[in-house]
PDB file of C-alpha atoms and ligand atoms in Angstrom:
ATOM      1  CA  UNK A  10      43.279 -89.668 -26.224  1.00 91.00           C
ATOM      2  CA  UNK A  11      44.549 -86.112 -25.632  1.00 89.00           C
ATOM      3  CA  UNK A  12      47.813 -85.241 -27.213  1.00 94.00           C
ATOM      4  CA  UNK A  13      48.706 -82.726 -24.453  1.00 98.00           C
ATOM      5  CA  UNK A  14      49.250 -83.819 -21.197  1.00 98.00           C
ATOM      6  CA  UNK A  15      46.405 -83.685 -19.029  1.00 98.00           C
ATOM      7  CA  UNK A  16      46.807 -82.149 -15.241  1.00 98.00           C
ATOM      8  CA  UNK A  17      43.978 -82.587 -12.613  1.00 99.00           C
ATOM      9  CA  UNK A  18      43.903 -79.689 -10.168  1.00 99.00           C
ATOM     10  CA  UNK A  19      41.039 -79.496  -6.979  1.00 99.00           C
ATOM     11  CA  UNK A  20      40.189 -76.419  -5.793  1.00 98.00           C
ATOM     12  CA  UNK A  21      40.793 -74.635  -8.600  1.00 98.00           C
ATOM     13  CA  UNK A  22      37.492 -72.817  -8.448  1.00 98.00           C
ATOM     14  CA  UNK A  23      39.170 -69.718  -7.118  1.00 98.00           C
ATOM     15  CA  UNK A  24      42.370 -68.700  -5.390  1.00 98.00           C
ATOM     16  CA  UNK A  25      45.748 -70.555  -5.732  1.00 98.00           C
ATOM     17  CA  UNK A  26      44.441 -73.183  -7.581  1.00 98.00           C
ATOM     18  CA  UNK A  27      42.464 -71.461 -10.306  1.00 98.00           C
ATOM     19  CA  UNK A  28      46.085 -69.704 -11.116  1.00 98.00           C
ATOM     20  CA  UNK A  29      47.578 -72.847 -11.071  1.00 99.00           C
ATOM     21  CA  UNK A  30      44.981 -74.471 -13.728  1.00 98.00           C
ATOM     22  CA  UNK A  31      45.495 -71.953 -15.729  1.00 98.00           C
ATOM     23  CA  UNK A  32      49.143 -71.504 -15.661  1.00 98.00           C
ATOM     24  CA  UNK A  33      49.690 -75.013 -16.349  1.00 98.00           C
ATOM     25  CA  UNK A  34      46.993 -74.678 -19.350  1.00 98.00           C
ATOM     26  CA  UNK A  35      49.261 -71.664 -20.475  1.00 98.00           C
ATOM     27  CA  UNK A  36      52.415 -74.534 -19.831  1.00 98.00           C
ATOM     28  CA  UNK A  37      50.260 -76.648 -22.772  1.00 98.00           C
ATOM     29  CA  UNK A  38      48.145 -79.181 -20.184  1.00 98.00           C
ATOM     30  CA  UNK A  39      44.503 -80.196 -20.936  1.00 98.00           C
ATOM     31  CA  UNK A  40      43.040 -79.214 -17.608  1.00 98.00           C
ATOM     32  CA  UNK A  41      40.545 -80.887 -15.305  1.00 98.00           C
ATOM     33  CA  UNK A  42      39.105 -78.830 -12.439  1.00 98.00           C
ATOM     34  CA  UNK A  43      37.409 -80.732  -9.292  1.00 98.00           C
ATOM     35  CA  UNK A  44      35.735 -78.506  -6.579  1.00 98.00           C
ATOM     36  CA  UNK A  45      32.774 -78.315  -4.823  1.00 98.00           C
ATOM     37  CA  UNK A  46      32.011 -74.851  -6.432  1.00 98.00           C
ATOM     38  CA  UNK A  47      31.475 -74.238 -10.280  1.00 94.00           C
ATOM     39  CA  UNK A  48      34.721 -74.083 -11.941  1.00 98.00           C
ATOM     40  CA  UNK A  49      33.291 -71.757 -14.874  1.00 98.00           C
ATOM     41  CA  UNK A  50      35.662 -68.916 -14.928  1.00 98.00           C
ATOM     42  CA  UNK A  51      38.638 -71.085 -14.709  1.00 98.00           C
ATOM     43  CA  UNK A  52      37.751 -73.899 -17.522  1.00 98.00           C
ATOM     44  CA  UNK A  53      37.211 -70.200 -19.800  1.00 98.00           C
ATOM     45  CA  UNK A  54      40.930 -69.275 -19.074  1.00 98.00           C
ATOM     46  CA  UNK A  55      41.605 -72.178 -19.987  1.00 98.00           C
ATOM     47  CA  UNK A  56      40.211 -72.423 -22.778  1.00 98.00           C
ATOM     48  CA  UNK A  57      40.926 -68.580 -23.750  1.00 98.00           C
ATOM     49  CA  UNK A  58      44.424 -70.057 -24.198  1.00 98.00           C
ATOM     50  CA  UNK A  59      43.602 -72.591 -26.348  1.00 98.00           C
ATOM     51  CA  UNK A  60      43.847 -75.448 -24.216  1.00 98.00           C
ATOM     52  CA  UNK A  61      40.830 -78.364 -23.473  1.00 98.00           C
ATOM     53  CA  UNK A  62      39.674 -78.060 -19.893  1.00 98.00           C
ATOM     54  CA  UNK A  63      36.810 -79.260 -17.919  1.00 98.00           C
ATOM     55  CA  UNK A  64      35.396 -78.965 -14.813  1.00 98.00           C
ATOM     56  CA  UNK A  65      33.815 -81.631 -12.250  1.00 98.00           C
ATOM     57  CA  UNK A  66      31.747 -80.910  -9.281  1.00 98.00           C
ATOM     58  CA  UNK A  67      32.477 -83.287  -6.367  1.00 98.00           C
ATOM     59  CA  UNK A  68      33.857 -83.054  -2.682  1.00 98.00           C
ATOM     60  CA  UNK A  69      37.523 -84.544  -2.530  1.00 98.00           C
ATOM     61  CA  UNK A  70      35.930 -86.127   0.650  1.00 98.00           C
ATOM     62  CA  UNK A  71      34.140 -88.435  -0.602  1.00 98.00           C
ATOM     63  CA  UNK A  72      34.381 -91.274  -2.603  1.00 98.00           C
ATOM     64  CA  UNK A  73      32.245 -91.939  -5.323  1.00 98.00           C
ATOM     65  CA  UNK A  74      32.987 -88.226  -6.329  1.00 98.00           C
ATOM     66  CA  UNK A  75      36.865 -89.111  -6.572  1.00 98.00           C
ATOM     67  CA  UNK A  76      35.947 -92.013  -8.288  1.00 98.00           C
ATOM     68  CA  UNK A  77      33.593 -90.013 -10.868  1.00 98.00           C
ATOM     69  CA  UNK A  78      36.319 -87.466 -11.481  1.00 98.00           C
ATOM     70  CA  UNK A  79      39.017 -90.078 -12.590  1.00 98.00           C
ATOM     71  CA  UNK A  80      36.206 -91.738 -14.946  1.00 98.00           C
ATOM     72  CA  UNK A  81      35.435 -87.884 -16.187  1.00 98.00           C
ATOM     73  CA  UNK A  82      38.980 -87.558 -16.952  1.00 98.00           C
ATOM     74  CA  UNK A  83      39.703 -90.538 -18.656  1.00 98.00           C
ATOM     75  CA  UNK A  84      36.611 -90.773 -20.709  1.00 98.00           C
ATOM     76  CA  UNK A  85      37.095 -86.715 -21.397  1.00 98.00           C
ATOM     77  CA  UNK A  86      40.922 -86.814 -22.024  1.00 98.00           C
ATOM     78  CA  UNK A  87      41.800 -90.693 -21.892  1.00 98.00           C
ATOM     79  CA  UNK A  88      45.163 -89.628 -19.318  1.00 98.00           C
ATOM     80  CA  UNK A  89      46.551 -88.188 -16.674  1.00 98.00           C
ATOM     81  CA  UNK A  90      49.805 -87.175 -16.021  1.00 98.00           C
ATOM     82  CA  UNK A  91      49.706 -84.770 -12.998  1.00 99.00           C
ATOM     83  CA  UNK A  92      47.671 -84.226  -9.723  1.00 99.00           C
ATOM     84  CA  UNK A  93      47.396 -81.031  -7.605  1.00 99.00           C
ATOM     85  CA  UNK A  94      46.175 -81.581  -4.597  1.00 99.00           C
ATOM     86  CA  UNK A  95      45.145 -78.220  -3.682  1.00 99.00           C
ATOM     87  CA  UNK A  96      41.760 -77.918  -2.292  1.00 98.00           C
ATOM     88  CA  UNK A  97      41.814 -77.108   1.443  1.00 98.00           C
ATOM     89  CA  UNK A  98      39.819 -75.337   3.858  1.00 98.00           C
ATOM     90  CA  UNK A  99      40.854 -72.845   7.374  1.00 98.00           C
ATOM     91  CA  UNK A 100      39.004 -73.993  10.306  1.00 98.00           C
ATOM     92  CA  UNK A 101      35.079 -72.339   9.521  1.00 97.00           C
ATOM     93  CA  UNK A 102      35.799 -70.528  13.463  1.00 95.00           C
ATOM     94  CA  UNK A 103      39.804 -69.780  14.931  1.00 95.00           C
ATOM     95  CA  UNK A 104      39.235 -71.781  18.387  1.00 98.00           C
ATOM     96  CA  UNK A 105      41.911 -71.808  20.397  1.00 98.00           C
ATOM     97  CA  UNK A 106      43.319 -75.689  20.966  1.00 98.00           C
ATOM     98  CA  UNK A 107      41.792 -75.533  24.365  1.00 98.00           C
ATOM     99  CA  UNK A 108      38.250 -75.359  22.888  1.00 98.00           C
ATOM    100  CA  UNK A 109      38.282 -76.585  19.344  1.00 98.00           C
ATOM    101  CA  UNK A 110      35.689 -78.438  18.450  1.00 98.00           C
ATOM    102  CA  UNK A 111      35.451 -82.406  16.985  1.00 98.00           C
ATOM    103  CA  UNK A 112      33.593 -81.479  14.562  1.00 98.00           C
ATOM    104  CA  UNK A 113      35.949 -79.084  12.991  1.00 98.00           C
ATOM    105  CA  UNK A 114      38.769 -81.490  13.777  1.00 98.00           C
ATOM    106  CA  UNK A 115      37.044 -84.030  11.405  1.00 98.00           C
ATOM    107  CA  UNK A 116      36.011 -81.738   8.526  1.00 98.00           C
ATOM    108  CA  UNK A 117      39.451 -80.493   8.200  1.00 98.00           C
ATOM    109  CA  UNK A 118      41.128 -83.657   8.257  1.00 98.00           C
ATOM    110  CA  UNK A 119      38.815 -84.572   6.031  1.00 99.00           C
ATOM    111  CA  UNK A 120      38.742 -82.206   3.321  1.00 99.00           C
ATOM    112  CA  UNK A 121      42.738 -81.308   3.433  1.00 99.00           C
ATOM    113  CA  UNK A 122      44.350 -84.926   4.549  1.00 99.00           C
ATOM    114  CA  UNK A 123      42.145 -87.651   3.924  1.00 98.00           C
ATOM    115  CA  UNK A 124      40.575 -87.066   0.857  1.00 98.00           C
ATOM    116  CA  UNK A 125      43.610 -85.676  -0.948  1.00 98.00           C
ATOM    117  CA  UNK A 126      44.985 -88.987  -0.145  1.00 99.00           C
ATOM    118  CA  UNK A 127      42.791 -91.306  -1.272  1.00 99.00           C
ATOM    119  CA  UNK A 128      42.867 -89.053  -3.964  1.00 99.00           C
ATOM    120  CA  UNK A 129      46.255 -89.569  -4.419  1.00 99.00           C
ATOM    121  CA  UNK A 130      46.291 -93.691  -4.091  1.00 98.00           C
ATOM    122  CA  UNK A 131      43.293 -93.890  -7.310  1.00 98.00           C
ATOM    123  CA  UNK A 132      45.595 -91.361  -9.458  1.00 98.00           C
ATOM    124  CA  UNK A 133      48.321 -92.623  -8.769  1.00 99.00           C
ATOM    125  CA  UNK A 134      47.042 -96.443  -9.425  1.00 98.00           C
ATOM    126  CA  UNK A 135      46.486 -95.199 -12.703  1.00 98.00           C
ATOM    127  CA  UNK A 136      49.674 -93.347 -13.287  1.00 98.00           C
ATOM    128  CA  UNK A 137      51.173 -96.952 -12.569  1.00 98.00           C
ATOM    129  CA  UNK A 138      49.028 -98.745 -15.474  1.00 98.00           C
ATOM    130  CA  UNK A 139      49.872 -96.371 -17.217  1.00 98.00           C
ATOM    131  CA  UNK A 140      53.506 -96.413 -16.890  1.00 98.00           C
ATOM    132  CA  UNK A 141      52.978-100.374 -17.080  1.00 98.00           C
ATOM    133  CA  UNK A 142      51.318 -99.972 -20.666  1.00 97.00           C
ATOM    134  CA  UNK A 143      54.490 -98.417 -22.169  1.00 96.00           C
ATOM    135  CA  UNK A 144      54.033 -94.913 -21.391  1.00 96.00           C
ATOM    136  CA  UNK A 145      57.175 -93.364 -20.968  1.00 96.00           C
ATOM    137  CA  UNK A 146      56.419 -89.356 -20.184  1.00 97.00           C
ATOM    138  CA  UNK A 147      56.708 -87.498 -16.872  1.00 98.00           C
ATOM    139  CA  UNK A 148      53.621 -87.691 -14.427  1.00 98.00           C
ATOM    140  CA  UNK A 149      53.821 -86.190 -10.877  1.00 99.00           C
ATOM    141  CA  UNK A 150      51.775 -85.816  -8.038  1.00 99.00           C
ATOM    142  CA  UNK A 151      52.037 -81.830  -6.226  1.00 99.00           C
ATOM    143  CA  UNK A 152      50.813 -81.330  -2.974  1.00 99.00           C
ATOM    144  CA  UNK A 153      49.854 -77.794  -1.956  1.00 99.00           C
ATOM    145  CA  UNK A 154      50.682 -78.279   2.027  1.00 99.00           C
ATOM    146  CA  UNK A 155      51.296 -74.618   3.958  1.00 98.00           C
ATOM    147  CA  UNK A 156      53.835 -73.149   5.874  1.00 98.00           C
ATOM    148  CA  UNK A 157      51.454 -74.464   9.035  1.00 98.00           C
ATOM    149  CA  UNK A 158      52.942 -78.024   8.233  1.00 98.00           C
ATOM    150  CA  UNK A 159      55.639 -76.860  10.754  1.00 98.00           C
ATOM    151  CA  UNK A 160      55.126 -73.132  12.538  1.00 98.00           C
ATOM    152  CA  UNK A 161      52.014 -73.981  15.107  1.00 98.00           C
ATOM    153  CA  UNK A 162      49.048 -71.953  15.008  1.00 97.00           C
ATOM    154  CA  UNK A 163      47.017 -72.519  18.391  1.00 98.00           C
ATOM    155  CA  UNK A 164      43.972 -71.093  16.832  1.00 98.00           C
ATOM    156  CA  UNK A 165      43.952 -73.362  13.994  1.00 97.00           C
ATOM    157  CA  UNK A 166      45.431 -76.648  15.532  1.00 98.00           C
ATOM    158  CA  UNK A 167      43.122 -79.071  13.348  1.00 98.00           C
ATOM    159  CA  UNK A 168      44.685 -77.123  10.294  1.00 98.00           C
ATOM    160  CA  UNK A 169      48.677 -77.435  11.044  1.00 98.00           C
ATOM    161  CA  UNK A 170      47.973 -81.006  12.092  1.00 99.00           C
ATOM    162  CA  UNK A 171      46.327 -81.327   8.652  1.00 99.00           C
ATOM    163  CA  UNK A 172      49.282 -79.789   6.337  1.00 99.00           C
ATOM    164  CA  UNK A 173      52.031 -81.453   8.386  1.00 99.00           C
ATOM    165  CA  UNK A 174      49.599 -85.283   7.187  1.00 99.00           C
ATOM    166  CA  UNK A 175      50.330 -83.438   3.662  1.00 99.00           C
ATOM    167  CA  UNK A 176      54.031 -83.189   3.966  1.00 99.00           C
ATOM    168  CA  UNK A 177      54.266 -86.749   5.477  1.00 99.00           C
ATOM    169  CA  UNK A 178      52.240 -87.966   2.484  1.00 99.00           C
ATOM    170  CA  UNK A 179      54.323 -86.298   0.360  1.00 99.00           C
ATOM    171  CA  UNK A 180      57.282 -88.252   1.637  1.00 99.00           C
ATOM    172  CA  UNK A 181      55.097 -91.815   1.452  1.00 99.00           C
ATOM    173  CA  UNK A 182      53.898 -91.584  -2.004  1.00 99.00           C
ATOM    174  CA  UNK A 183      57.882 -90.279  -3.297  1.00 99.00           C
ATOM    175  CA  UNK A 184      58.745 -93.270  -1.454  1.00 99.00           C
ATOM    176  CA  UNK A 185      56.203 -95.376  -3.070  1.00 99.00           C
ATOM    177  CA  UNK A 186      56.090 -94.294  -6.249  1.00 98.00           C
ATOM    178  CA  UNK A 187      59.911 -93.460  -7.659  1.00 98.00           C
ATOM    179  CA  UNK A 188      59.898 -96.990  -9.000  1.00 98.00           C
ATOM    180  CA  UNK A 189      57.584 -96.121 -11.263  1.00 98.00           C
ATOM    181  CA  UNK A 190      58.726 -92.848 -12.531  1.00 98.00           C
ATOM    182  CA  UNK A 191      55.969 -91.063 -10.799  1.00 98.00           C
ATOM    183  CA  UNK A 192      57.715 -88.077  -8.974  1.00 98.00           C
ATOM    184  CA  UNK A 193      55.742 -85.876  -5.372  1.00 99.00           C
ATOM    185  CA  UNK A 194      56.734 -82.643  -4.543  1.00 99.00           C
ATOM    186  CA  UNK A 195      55.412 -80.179  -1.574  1.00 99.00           C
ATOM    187  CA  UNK A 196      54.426 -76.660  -2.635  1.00 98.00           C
ATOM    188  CA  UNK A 197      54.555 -74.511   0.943  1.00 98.00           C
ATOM    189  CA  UNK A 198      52.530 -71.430   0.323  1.00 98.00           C
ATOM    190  CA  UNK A 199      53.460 -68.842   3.081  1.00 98.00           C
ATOM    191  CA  UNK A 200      50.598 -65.998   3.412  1.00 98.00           C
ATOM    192  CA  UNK A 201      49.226 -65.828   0.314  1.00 98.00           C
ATOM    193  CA  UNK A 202      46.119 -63.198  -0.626  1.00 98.00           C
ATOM    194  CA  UNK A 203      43.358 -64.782  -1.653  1.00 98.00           C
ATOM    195  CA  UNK A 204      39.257 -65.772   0.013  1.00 96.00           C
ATOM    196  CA  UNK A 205      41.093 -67.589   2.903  1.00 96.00           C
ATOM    197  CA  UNK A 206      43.103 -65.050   4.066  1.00 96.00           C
ATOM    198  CA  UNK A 207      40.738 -62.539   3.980  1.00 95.00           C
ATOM    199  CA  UNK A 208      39.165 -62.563   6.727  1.00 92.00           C
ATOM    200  CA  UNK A 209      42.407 -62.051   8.843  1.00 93.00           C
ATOM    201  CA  UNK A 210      44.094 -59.560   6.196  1.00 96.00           C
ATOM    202  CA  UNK A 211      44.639 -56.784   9.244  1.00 97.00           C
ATOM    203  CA  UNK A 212      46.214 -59.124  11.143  1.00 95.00           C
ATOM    204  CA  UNK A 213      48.882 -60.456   8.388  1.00 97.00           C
ATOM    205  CA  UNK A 214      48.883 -56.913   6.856  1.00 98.00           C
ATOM    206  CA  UNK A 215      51.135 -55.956  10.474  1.00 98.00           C
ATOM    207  CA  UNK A 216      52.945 -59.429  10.722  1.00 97.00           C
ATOM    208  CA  UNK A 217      54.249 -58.510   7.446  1.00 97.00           C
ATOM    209  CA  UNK A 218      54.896 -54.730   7.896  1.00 97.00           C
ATOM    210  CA  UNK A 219      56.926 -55.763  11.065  1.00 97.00           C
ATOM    211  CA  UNK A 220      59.387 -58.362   9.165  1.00 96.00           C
ATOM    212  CA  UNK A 221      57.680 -61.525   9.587  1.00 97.00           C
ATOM    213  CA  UNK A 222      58.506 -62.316   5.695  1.00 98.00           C
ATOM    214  CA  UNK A 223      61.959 -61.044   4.425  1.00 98.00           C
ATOM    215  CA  UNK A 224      60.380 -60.433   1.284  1.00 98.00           C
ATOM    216  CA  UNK A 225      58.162 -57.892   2.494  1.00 98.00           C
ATOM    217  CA  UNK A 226      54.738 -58.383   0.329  1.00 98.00           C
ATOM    218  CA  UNK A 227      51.749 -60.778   0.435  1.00 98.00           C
ATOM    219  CA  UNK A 228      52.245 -63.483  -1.595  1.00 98.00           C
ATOM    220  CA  UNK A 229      49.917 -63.803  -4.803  1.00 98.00           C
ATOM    221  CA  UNK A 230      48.374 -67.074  -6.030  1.00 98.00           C
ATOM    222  CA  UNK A 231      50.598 -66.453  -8.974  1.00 98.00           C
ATOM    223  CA  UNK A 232      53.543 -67.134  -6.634  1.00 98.00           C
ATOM    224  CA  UNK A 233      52.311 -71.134  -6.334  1.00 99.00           C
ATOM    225  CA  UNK A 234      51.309 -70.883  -9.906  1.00 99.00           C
ATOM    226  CA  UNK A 235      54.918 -70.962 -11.344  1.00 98.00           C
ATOM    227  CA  UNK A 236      56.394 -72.860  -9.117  1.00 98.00           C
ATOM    228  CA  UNK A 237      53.669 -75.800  -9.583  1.00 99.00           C
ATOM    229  CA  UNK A 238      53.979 -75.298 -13.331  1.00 98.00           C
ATOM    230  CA  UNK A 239      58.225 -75.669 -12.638  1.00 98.00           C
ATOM    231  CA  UNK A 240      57.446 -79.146 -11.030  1.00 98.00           C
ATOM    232  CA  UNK A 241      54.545 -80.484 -13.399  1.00 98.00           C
ATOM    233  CA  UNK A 242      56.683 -79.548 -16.550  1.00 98.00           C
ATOM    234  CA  UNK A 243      59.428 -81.869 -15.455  1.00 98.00           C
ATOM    235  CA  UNK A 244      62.326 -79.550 -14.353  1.00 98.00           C
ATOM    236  CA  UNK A 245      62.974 -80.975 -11.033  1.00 98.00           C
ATOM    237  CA  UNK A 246      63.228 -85.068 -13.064  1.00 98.00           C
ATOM    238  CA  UNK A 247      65.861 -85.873 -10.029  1.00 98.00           C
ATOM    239  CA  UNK A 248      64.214 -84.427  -7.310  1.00 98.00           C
ATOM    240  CA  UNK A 249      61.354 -86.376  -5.227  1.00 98.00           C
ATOM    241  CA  UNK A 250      60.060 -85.741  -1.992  1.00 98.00           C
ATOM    242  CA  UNK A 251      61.554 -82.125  -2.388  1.00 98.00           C
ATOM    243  CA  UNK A 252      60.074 -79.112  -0.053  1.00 98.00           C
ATOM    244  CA  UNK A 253      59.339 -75.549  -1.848  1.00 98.00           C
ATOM    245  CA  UNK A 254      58.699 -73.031   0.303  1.00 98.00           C
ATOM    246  CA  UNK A 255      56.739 -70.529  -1.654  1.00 99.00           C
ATOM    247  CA  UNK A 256      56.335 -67.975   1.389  1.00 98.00           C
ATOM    248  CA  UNK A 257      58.659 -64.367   0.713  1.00 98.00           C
ATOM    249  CA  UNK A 258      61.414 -66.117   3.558  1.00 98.00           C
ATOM    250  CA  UNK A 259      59.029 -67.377   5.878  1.00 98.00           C
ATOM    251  CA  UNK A 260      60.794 -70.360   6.909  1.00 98.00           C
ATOM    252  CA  UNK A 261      64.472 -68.327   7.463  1.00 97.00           C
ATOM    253  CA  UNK A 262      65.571 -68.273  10.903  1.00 92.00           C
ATOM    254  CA  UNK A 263      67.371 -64.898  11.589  1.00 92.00           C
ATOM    255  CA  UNK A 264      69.900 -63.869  14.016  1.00 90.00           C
TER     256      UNK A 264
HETATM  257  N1  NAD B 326      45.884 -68.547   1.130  1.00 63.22           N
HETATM  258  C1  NAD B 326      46.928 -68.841   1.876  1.00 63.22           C
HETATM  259  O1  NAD B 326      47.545 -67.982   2.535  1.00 63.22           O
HETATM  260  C2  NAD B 326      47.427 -70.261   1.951  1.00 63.22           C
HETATM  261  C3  NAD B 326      48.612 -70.481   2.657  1.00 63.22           C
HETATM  262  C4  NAD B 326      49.117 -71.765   2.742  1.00 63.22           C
HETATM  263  C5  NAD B 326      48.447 -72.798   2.130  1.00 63.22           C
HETATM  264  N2  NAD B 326      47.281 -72.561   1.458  1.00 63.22           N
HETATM  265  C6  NAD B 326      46.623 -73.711   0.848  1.00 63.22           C
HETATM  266  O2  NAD B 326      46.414 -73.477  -0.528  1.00 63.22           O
HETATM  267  C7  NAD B 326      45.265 -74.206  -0.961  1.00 63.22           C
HETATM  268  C8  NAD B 326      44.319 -73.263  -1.702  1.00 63.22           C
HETATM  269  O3  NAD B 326      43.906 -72.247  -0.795  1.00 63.22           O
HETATM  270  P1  NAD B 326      43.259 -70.857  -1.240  1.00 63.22           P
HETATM  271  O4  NAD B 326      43.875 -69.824  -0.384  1.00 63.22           O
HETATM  272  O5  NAD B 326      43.265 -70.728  -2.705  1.00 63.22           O
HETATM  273  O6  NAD B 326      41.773 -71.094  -0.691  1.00 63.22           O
HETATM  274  P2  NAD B 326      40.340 -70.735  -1.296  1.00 63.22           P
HETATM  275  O7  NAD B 326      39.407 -70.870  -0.167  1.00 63.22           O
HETATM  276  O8  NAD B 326      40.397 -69.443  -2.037  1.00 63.22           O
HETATM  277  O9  NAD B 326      40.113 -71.906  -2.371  1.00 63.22           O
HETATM  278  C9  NAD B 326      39.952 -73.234  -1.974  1.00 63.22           C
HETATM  279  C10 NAD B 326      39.200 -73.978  -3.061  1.00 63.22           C
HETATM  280  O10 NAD B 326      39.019 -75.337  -2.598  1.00 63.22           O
HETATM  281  C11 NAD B 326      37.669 -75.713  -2.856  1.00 63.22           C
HETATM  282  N3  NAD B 326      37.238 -76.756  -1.923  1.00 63.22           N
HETATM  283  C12 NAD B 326      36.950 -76.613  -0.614  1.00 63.22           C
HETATM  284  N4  NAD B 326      36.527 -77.784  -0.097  1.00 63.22           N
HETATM  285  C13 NAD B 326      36.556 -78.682  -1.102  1.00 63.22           C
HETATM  286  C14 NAD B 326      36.214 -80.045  -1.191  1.00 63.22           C
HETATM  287  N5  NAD B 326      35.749 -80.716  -0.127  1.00 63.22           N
HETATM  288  N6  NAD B 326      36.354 -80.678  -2.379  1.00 63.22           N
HETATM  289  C15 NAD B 326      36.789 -79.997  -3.475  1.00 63.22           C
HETATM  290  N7  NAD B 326      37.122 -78.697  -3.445  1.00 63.22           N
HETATM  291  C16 NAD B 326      37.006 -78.042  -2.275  1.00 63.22           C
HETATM  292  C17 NAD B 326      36.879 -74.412  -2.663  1.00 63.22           C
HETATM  293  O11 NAD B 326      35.583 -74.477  -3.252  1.00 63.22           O
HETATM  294  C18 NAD B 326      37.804 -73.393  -3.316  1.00 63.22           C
HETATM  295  O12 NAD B 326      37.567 -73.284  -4.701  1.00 63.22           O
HETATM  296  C19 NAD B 326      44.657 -74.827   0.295  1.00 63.22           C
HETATM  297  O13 NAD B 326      45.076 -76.158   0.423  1.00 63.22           O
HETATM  298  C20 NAD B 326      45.254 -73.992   1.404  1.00 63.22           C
HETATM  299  O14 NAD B 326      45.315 -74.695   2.629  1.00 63.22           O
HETATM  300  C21 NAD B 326      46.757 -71.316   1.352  1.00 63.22           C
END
């Protein structure tokens, strides 16, 4: 069994959550690495910093490829003390909510509420046997949800609907899980630079020169990076169910 504690991040391919496998592997976690896209670059930073890191191809969608993963992980590292769910798509097209189609609807859903959580429930079944075995270190679940869990987006409905699912399971598997020791947090990345914001970079490049963010920058993948690490390394012990908004101010109301 690995010595280190051993973090499974999705999506960590690219973007947010390649800087969050590898700032945790800088934190001392083994990293596992479950996307649909070759992890390669990402299980090397790892590694470049000395840590054990692997990486699974599957689709958090479906089952059998969650199912793989977990068996990966325990036959690669023999634990698991922390899930990030972070794999999630944008809508492929921006349709308004007057036009959006089913079909985007469902692959959304799918790939940023549905699989995550059933995700979630097989981890954290095995967090609990864990626990019930006599294992007495920190394990935590962090969701990466989006400031579009509460500020609606007409031409991405299927996607706020999505992240505000994430921020209610947030709040069911806290519930569920405190008893064991097992703490959830909810990572809210504002606008954040990286392949999924590129194609509407003009657009958020004015929102933010005209004050939409008090802190007047993009945010950087980096940004999610340290404060996932803050939760996985067990400084928030006393906090579950707890909200960070990663997002320059976003969220501030101001008169
Ligand atoms: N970029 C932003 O501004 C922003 C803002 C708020 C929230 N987020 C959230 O942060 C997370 C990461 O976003 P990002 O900007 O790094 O996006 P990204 O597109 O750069 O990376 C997403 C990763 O998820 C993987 N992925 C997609 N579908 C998958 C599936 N079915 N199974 C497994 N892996 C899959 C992709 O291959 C990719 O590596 C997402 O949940 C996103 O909703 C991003």
């Amino acid at each position: 069994m690995s010595s280190a504690p051993v973090a499974l991040v999705t999506g960590a391919a690219r973007g947010i959550g390649a800087a969050i496998a590898t700032e945790l592997a800088e934190a001392g976690f083994d990293v596992a690495i479950f996307d649909v896209i070759d992890a390669a670059a990402t299980v090397e930073s790892a590694r470049k910093l000395g840590r054990n890191a692997i990486s699974i191809t599957g689709d958090v969608t479906v089952d059998a490829d969650r199912k793989a993963a977990l068996k990966q992980i325990e036959s690669s590292f023999g634990r698991l003390d922390v899930l990030v769910n972070n794999a999630g798509v944008a809508p492929k097209v921006r349709a308004d909510i007057l036009e959006a189609t089913e079909d985007s609807y469902d692959r959304v859903m799918g790939i940023n509420l549905k699989g995550p959580y059933f995700l979630t429930q097989a981890a954290a079944n095995w967090m609990v046997s864990r626990r019930r075995d006599g294992h007495d270190g920190f394990m935590c679940v962090v969701n990466i949800s989006s400031s579009s869990a509460y500020a609606p987006s007409t031409g991405r409905g299927e996607y706020c609907i999505s992240k505000a699912g994430v921020s209610m399971a947030t709040k069911l598997w806290a519930a569920r899980l405190a008893e064991f020791g097992i703490n959830v947090y909810e990572i809210r990345p504002g606008i954040i630079a990286t392949d999924m914001t590129s194609t509407v970079k003009e657009k958020y490049d004015k929102l933010i020169a005209g004050g939409i963010t008090p802190i007047a920058r993009w945010g950087l993948p980096q940004d999610i990076a340290s404060a996932v690490r803050s939760c996985a390394s067990g400084a928030f012990k006393f906090s579950t169910a707890e909200v960070f908004n990663v997002d320059g101010g976003f969220h501030l109301r101001i008169l």
